[in-house]
N, CA, C and O atoms as a Tinker XYZ file with bonds, in Angstrom:
   324  protein
     1  N     88.494000  220.874000  164.245000    73     2
     2  CA    89.605000  220.340000  163.510000    64     1     3
     3  C     90.044000  221.400000  162.514000    63     2     4     5
     4  O     89.230000  221.912000  161.746000    81     3
     5  N     91.294000  221.719000  162.527000    73     3     6
     6  CA    91.837000  222.758000  161.675000    64     5     7
     7  C     92.311000  222.108000  160.385000    63     6     8     9
     8  O     93.082000  221.150000  160.424000    81     7
     9  N     91.855000  222.623000  159.226000    73     7    10
    10  CA    92.265000  222.063000  157.936000    64     9    11
    11  C     93.475000  222.790000  157.399000    63    10    12    13
    12  O     93.692000  223.971000  157.670000    81    11
    13  N     94.253000  222.058000  156.635000    73    11    14
    14  CA    95.449000  222.661000  156.032000    64    13    15
    15  C     95.073000  223.285000  154.691000    63    14    16    17
    16  O     94.125000  222.846000  154.039000    81    15
    17  N     95.808000  224.294000  154.290000    73    15    18
    18  CA    95.581000  224.876000  152.978000    64    17    19
    19  C     96.200000  223.951000  151.932000    63    18    20    21
    20  O     96.990000  223.068000  152.268000    81    19
    21  N     95.842000  224.152000  150.669000    73    19    22
    22  CA    96.356000  223.302000  149.592000    64    21    23
    23  C     97.875000  223.347000  149.494000    63    22    24    25
    24  O     98.495000  222.354000  149.112000    81    23
    25  N     98.482000  224.476000  149.829000    73    23    26
    26  CA    99.941000  224.582000  149.738000    64    25    27
    27  C    100.631000  223.751000  150.816000    63    26    28    29
    28  O    101.780000  223.346000  150.637000    81    27
    29  N     99.950000  223.490000  151.932000    73    27    30
    30  CA   100.531000  222.728000  153.023000    64    29    31
    31  C    100.273000  221.224000  152.896000    63    30    32    33
    32  O    100.920000  220.441000  153.591000    81    31
    33  N     99.348000  220.796000  152.030000    73    31    34
    34  CA    99.004000  219.388000  151.882000    64    33    35
    35  C    100.007000  218.687000  150.974000    63    34    36    37
    36  O    100.570000  219.292000  150.062000    81    35
    37  N    100.216000  217.420000  151.235000    73    35    38
    38  CA   101.164000  216.653000  150.419000    64    37    39
    39  C    100.515000  216.276000  149.089000    63    38    40    41
    40  O     99.289000  216.234000  148.990000    81    39
    41  N    101.331000  216.001000  148.064000    73    39    42
    42  CA   100.769000  215.589000  146.769000    64    41    43
    43  C     99.928000  214.317000  146.883000    63    42    44    45
    44  O     98.912000  214.200000  146.198000    81    43
    45  N    100.316000  213.376000  147.717000    73    43    46
    46  CA    99.542000  212.152000  147.887000    64    45    47
    47  C     98.172000  212.472000  148.489000    63    46    48    49
    48  O     97.159000  211.902000  148.085000    81    47
    49  N     98.153000  213.383000  149.450000    73    47    50
    50  CA    96.899000  213.776000  150.077000    64    49    51
    51  C     95.993000  214.471000  149.069000    63    50    52    53
    52  O     94.787000  214.226000  149.039000    81    51
    53  N     96.579000  215.342000  148.237000    73    51    54
    54  CA    95.796000  216.014000  147.199000    64    53    55
    55  C     95.248000  215.010000  146.195000    63    54    56    57
    56  O     94.111000  215.134000  145.740000    81    55
    57  N     96.063000  214.012000  145.851000    73    55    58
    58  CA    95.637000  212.986000  144.896000    64    57    59
    59  C     94.481000  212.163000  145.477000    63    58    60    61
    60  O     93.516000  211.865000  144.773000    81    59
    61  N     94.580000  211.794000  146.764000    73    59    62
    62  CA    93.501000  211.043000  147.400000    64    61    63
    63  C     92.214000  211.856000  147.427000    63    62    64    65
    64  O     91.132000  211.326000  147.176000    81    63
    65  N     92.334000  213.138000  147.732000    73    63    66
    66  CA    91.155000  214.003000  147.793000    64    65    67
    67  C     90.517000  214.129000  146.408000    63    66    68    69
    68  O     89.293000  214.127000  146.279000    81    67
    69  N     91.355000  214.239000  145.374000    73    67    70
    70  CA    90.842000  214.345000  144.002000    64    69    71
    71  C     90.122000  213.058000  143.608000    63    70    72    73
    72  O     89.043000  213.106000  143.017000    81    71
    73  N     90.714000  211.910000  143.932000    73    71    74
    74  CA    90.092000  210.621000  143.612000    64    73    75
    75  C     88.766000  210.452000  144.350000    63    74    76    77
    76  O     87.794000  209.939000  143.796000    81    75
    77  N     88.742000  210.888000  145.597000    73    75    78
    78  CA    87.520000  210.791000  146.390000    64    77    79
    79  C     86.422000  211.662000  145.779000    63    78    80    81
    80  O     85.264000  211.251000  145.713000    81    79
    81  N     86.787000  212.854000  145.338000    73    79    82
    82  CA    85.826000  213.762000  144.710000    64    81    83
    83  C     85.300000  213.172000  143.406000    63    82    84    85
    84  O     84.099000  213.232000  143.142000    81    83
    85  N     86.189000  212.602000  142.585000    73    83    86
    86  CA    85.772000  211.985000  141.327000    64    85    87
    87  C     84.857000  210.792000  141.577000    63    86    88    89
    88  O     83.868000  210.608000  140.868000    81    87
    89  N     85.181000  209.980000  142.585000    73    87    90
    90  CA    84.342000  208.834000  142.921000    64    89    91
    91  C     82.957000  209.286000  143.371000    63    90    92    93
    92  O     81.951000  208.663000  143.030000    81    91
    93  N     82.913000  210.354000  144.126000    73    91    94
    94  CA    81.643000  210.886000  144.593000    64    93    95
    95  C     80.791000  211.376000  143.417000    63    94    96    97
    96  O     79.590000  211.114000  143.360000    81    95
    97  N     81.415000  212.078000  142.494000    73    95    98
    98  CA    80.697000  212.579000  141.315000    64    97    99
    99  C     80.206000  211.424000  140.449000    63    98   100   101
   100  O     79.077000  211.448000  139.958000    81    99
   101  N     81.052000  210.414000  140.260000    73    99   102
   102  CA    80.672000  209.256000  139.455000    64   101   103
   103  C     79.510000  208.509000  140.122000    63   102   104   105
   104  O     78.593000  208.050000  139.441000    81   103
   105  N     79.553000  208.390000  141.444000    73   103   106
   106  CA    78.468000  207.737000  142.172000    64   105   107
   107  C     77.151000  208.477000  142.008000    63   106   108   109
   108  O     76.099000  207.855000  141.856000    81   107
   109  N     77.206000  209.794000  142.039000    73   107   110
   110  CA    75.988000  210.587000  141.863000    64   109   111
   111  C     75.424000  210.403000  140.456000    63   110   112   113
   112  O     74.211000  210.277000  140.284000    81   111
   113  N     76.302000  210.386000  139.449000    73   111   114
   114  CA    75.844000  210.164000  138.066000    64   113   115
   115  C     75.241000  208.773000  137.904000    63   114   116   117
   116  O     74.218000  208.605000  137.241000    81   115
   117  N     75.880000  207.783000  138.511000    73   115   118
   118  CA    75.395000  206.413000  138.408000    64   117   119
   119  C     74.026000  206.270000  139.069000    63   118   120   121
   120  O     73.140000  205.612000  138.524000    81   119
   121  N     73.851000  206.878000  140.229000    73   119   122
   122  CA    72.557000  206.808000  140.912000    64   121   123
   123  C     71.466000  207.496000  140.092000    63   122   124   125
   124  O     70.343000  206.997000  140.011000    81   123
   125  N     71.786000  208.627000  139.493000    73   123   126
   126  CA    70.803000  209.330000  138.670000    64   125   127
   127  C     70.417000  208.467000  137.464000    63   126   128   129
   128  O     69.243000  208.382000  137.103000    81   127
   129  N     71.409000  207.834000  136.853000    73   127   130
   130  CA    71.138000  206.961000  135.704000    64   129   131
   131  C     70.290000  205.765000  136.145000    63   130   132   133
   132  O     69.346000  205.388000  135.450000    81   131
   133  N     70.613000  205.176000  137.276000    73   131   134
   134  CA    69.863000  204.037000  137.797000    64   133   135
   135  C     68.410000  204.413000  138.046000    63   134   136   137
   136  O     67.500000  203.661000  137.698000    81   135
   137  N     68.193000  205.572000  138.647000    73   135   138
   138  CA    66.835000  206.006000  138.939000    64   137   139
   139  C     66.050000  206.271000  137.658000    63   138   140   141
   140  O     64.862000  205.955000  137.585000    81   139
   141  N     66.695000  206.846000  136.654000    73   139   142
   142  CA    66.037000  207.094000  135.374000    64   141   143
   143  C     65.642000  205.784000  134.717000    63   142   144   145
   144  O     64.534000  205.658000  134.196000    81   143
   145  N     66.545000  204.805000  134.739000    73   143   146
   146  CA    66.240000  203.505000  134.149000    64   145   147
   147  C     65.115000  202.814000  134.910000    63   146   148   149
   148  O     64.267000  202.162000  134.301000    81   147
   149  N     65.097000  202.947000  136.225000    73   147   150
   150  CA    64.044000  202.330000  137.029000    64   149   151
   151  C     62.682000  202.934000  136.688000    63   150   152   153
   152  O     61.688000  202.212000  136.605000    81   151
   153  N     62.631000  204.231000  136.493000    73   151   154
   154  CA    61.381000  204.890000  136.112000    64   153   155
   155  C     60.933000  204.379000  134.742000    63   154   156   157
   156  O     59.749000  204.106000  134.543000    81   155
   157  N     61.862000  204.248000  133.802000    73   155   158
   158  CA    61.520000  203.759000  132.471000    64   157   159
   159  C     61.009000  202.325000  132.515000    63   158   160   161
   160  O     60.072000  201.976000  131.797000    81   159
   161  N     61.614000  201.502000  133.346000    73   159   162
   162  CA    61.167000  200.115000  133.473000    64   161   163
   163  C     59.756000  200.069000  134.047000    63   162   164   165
   164  O     58.919000  199.304000  133.567000    81   163
   165  N     59.480000  200.881000  135.072000    73   163   166
   166  CA    58.138000  200.895000  135.654000    64   165   167
   167  C     57.092000  201.372000  134.652000    63   166   168   169
   168  O     55.980000  200.845000  134.613000    81   167
   169  N     57.444000  202.366000  133.844000    73   167   170
   170  CA    56.504000  202.846000  132.823000    64   169   171
   171  C     56.218000  201.742000  131.813000    63   170   172   173
   172  O     55.070000  201.539000  131.415000    81   171
   173  N     57.260000  201.031000  131.399000    73   171   174
   174  CA    57.078000  199.957000  130.425000    64   173   175
   175  C     56.241000  198.828000  131.019000    63   174   176   177
   176  O     55.382000  198.267000  130.339000    81   175
   177  N     56.488000  198.494000  132.286000    73   175   178
   178  CA    55.702000  197.447000  132.937000    64   177   179
   179  C     54.230000  197.840000  133.000000    63   178   180   181
   180  O     53.355000  197.005000  132.771000    81   179
   181  N     53.956000  199.083000  133.301000    73   179   182
   182  CA    52.574000  199.559000  133.371000    64   181   183
   183  C     51.914000  199.499000  131.997000    63   182   184   185
   184  O     50.749000  199.120000  131.879000    81   183
   185  N     52.659000  199.873000  130.964000    73   183   186
   186  CA    52.126000  199.813000  129.594000    64   185   187
   187  C     51.810000  198.374000  129.206000    63   186   188   189
   188  O     50.745000  198.093000  128.657000    81   187
   189  N     52.734000  197.467000  129.490000    73   187   190
   190  CA    52.517000  196.065000  129.151000    64   189   191
   191  C     51.372000  195.458000  129.954000    63   190   192   193
   192  O     50.612000  194.643000  129.432000    81   191
   193  N     51.244000  195.854000  131.228000    73   191   194
   194  CA    50.144000  195.365000  132.055000    64   193   195
   195  C     48.817000  195.808000  131.472000    63   194   196   197
   196  O     47.874000  195.021000  131.407000    81   195
   197  N     48.734000  197.065000  131.047000    73   195   198
   198  CA    47.492000  197.577000  130.460000    64   197   199
   199  C     47.153000  196.816000  129.179000    63   198   200   201
   200  O     45.994000  196.476000  128.944000    81   199
   201  N     48.161000  196.551000  128.356000    73   199   202
   202  CA    47.920000  195.780000  127.135000    64   201   203
   203  C     47.429000  194.372000  127.452000    63   202   204   205
   204  O     46.501000  193.877000  126.812000    81   203
   205  N     48.054000  193.724000  128.444000    73   203   206
   206  CA    47.664000  192.366000  128.818000    64   205   207
   207  C     46.239000  192.337000  129.354000    63   206   208   209
   208  O     45.460000  191.452000  129.003000    81   207
   209  N     45.899000  193.293000  130.197000    73   207   210
   210  CA    44.549000  193.332000  130.749000    64   209   211
   211  C     43.508000  193.584000  129.663000    63   210   212   213
   212  O     42.426000  192.999000  129.687000    81   211
   213  N     43.832000  194.446000  128.722000    73   211   214
   214  CA    42.913000  194.712000  127.612000    64   213   215
   215  C     42.730000  193.458000  126.759000    63   214   216   217
   216  O     41.619000  193.142000  126.334000    81   215
   217  N     43.829000  192.749000  126.517000    73   215   218
   218  CA    43.761000  191.524000  125.720000    64   217   219
   219  C     42.925000  190.468000  126.434000    63   218   220   221
   220  O     42.107000  189.794000  125.807000    81   219
   221  N     43.129000  190.320000  127.753000    73   219   222
   222  CA    42.349000  189.347000  128.523000    64   221   223
   223  C     40.871000  189.713000  128.538000    63   222   224   225
   224  O     40.016000  188.835000  128.425000    81   223
   225  N     40.566000  190.984000  128.676000    73   223   226
   226  CA    39.170000  191.429000  128.676000    64   225   227
   227  C     38.531000  191.158000  127.319000    63   226   228   229
   228  O     37.377000  190.736000  127.251000    81   227
   229  N     39.268000  191.396000  126.247000    73   227   230
   230  CA    38.748000  191.150000  124.899000    64   229   231
   231  C     38.508000  189.656000  124.691000    63   230   232   233
   232  O     37.491000  189.265000  124.118000    81   231
   233  N     39.435000  188.827000  125.150000    73   231   234
   234  CA    39.284000  187.380000  125.001000    64   233   235
   235  C     38.080000  186.885000  125.796000    63   234   236   237
   236  O     37.335000  186.028000  125.320000    81   235
   237  N     37.883000  187.414000  126.996000    73   235   238
   238  CA    36.734000  187.025000  127.805000    64   237   239
   239  C     35.433000  187.454000  127.139000    63   238   240   241
   240  O     34.455000  186.706000  127.125000    81   239
   241  N     35.430000  188.657000  126.592000    73   239   242
   242  CA    34.247000  189.147000  125.897000    64   241   243
   243  C     33.952000  188.302000  124.676000    63   242   244   245
   244  O     32.796000  187.962000  124.421000    81   243
   245  N     34.979000  187.960000  123.919000    73   243   246
   246  CA    34.796000  187.123000  122.730000    64   245   247
   247  C     34.267000  185.742000  123.104000    63   246   248   249
   248  O     33.401000  185.201000  122.416000    81   247
   249  N     34.781000  185.174000  124.189000    73   247   250
   250  CA    34.332000  183.855000  124.629000    64   249   251
   251  C     32.877000  183.907000  125.080000    63   250   252   253
   252  O     32.111000  182.981000  124.813000    81   251
   253  N     32.497000  184.968000  125.752000    73   251   254
   254  CA    31.124000  185.107000  126.213000    64   253   255
   255  C     30.177000  185.246000  125.028000    63   254   256   257
   256  O     29.107000  184.637000  125.016000    81   255
   257  N     30.555000  186.035000  124.041000    73   255   258
   258  CA    29.724000  186.215000  122.841000    64   257   259
   259  C     29.618000  184.901000  122.083000    63   258   260   261
   260  O     28.543000  184.545000  121.600000    81   259
   261  N     30.728000  184.179000  121.978000    73   259   262
   262  CA    30.702000  182.899000  121.273000    64   261   263
   263  C     29.801000  181.904000  122.000000    63   262   264   265
   264  O     29.096000  181.127000  121.356000    81   263
   265  N     29.816000  181.917000  123.319000    73   263   266
   266  CA    28.974000  181.000000  124.083000    64   265   267
   267  C     27.498000  181.346000  123.917000    63   266   268   269
   268  O     26.651000  180.454000  123.879000    81   267
   269  N     27.191000  182.618000  123.820000    73   267   270
   270  CA    25.794000  183.036000  123.644000    64   269   271
   271  C     25.281000  182.698000  122.252000    63   270   272   273
   272  O     24.109000  182.353000  122.096000    81   271
   273  N     26.123000  182.787000  121.251000    73   271   274
   274  CA    25.712000  182.577000  119.866000    64   273   275
   275  C     25.850000  181.130000  119.408000    63   274   276   277
   276  O     25.416000  180.789000  118.308000    81   275
   277  N     26.435000  180.291000  120.217000    73   275   278
   278  CA    26.651000  178.901000  119.807000    64   277   279
   279  C     25.322000  178.145000  119.832000    63   278   280   281
   280  O     24.505000  178.341000  120.732000    81   279
   281  N     25.115000  177.280000  118.836000    73   279   282
   282  CA    23.882000  176.464000  118.842000    64   281   283
   283  C     23.976000  175.447000  119.969000    63   282   284   285
   284  O     25.073000  175.089000  120.399000    81   283
   285  N     22.837000  174.986000  120.444000    73   283   286
   286  CA    22.865000  174.004000  121.515000    64   285   287
   287  C     23.572000  172.723000  121.055000    63   286   288   289
   288  O     23.426000  172.293000  119.911000    81   287
   289  N     24.315000  172.145000  121.942000    73   287   290
   290  CA    25.062000  170.952000  121.587000    64   289   291
   291  C     24.121000  169.763000  121.472000    63   290   292   293
   292  O     23.202000  169.606000  122.275000    81   291
   293  N     24.361000  168.917000  120.453000    73   291   294
   294  CA    23.558000  167.710000  120.262000    64   293   295
   295  C     24.189000  166.577000  121.051000    63   294   296   297
   296  O     25.409000  166.487000  121.182000    81   295
   297  N     23.333000  165.723000  121.567000    73   295   298
   298  CA    23.840000  164.579000  122.306000    64   297   299
   299  C     24.276000  163.519000  121.295000    63   298   300   301
   300  O     23.611000  163.271000  120.289000    81   299
   301  N     25.384000  162.926000  121.593000    73   299   302
   302  CA    25.860000  161.847000  120.732000    64   301   303
   303  C     25.178000  160.548000  121.144000    63   302   304   305
   304  O     25.034000  160.245000  122.329000    81   303
   305  N     24.771000  159.804000  120.151000    73   303   306
   306  CA    24.162000  158.505000  120.464000    64   305   307
   307  C     25.247000  157.452000  120.585000    63   306   308   309
   308  O     26.241000  157.467000  119.859000    81   307
   309  N     25.038000  156.559000  121.500000    73   307   310
   310  CA    25.995000  155.472000  121.691000    64   309   311
   311  C     25.572000  154.287000  120.863000    63   310   312   313
   312  O     24.394000  153.954000  120.730000    81   311
   313  N     26.574000  153.682000  120.325000    73   311   314
   314  CA    26.297000  152.447000  119.589000    64   313   315
   315  C     26.362000  151.295000  120.574000    63   314   316   317
   316  O     27.255000  151.227000  121.418000    81   315
   317  N     25.408000  150.401000  120.452000    73   315   318
   318  CA    25.413000  149.228000  121.307000    64   317   319
   319  C     26.265000  148.163000  120.663000    63   318   320   321
   320  O     26.175000  147.910000  119.462000    81   319
   321  N     27.087000  147.549000  121.476000    73   319   322
   322  CA    27.959000  146.523000  120.932000    64   321   323
   323  C     27.373000  145.154000  121.003000    63   322   324
   324  O     28.006000  144.188000  120.577000    81   323
């Protein structure tokens, strides 16, 4: 396919080509921004997951220590009616 030089192309054709080029550039910028945001979201999710797991482990450890140190439970006596 033989392409025309810029001097042979119509103004409408040049305008369409310019718009297509701008759309392509904008799409590339948008995709790069999207990918950067996705990476940031994944990093934040990983940070929050680590915090949650640490908190759960600490709570489990605290509960285990409390169970070991708790005095034996006394039986309640029933009153006869």
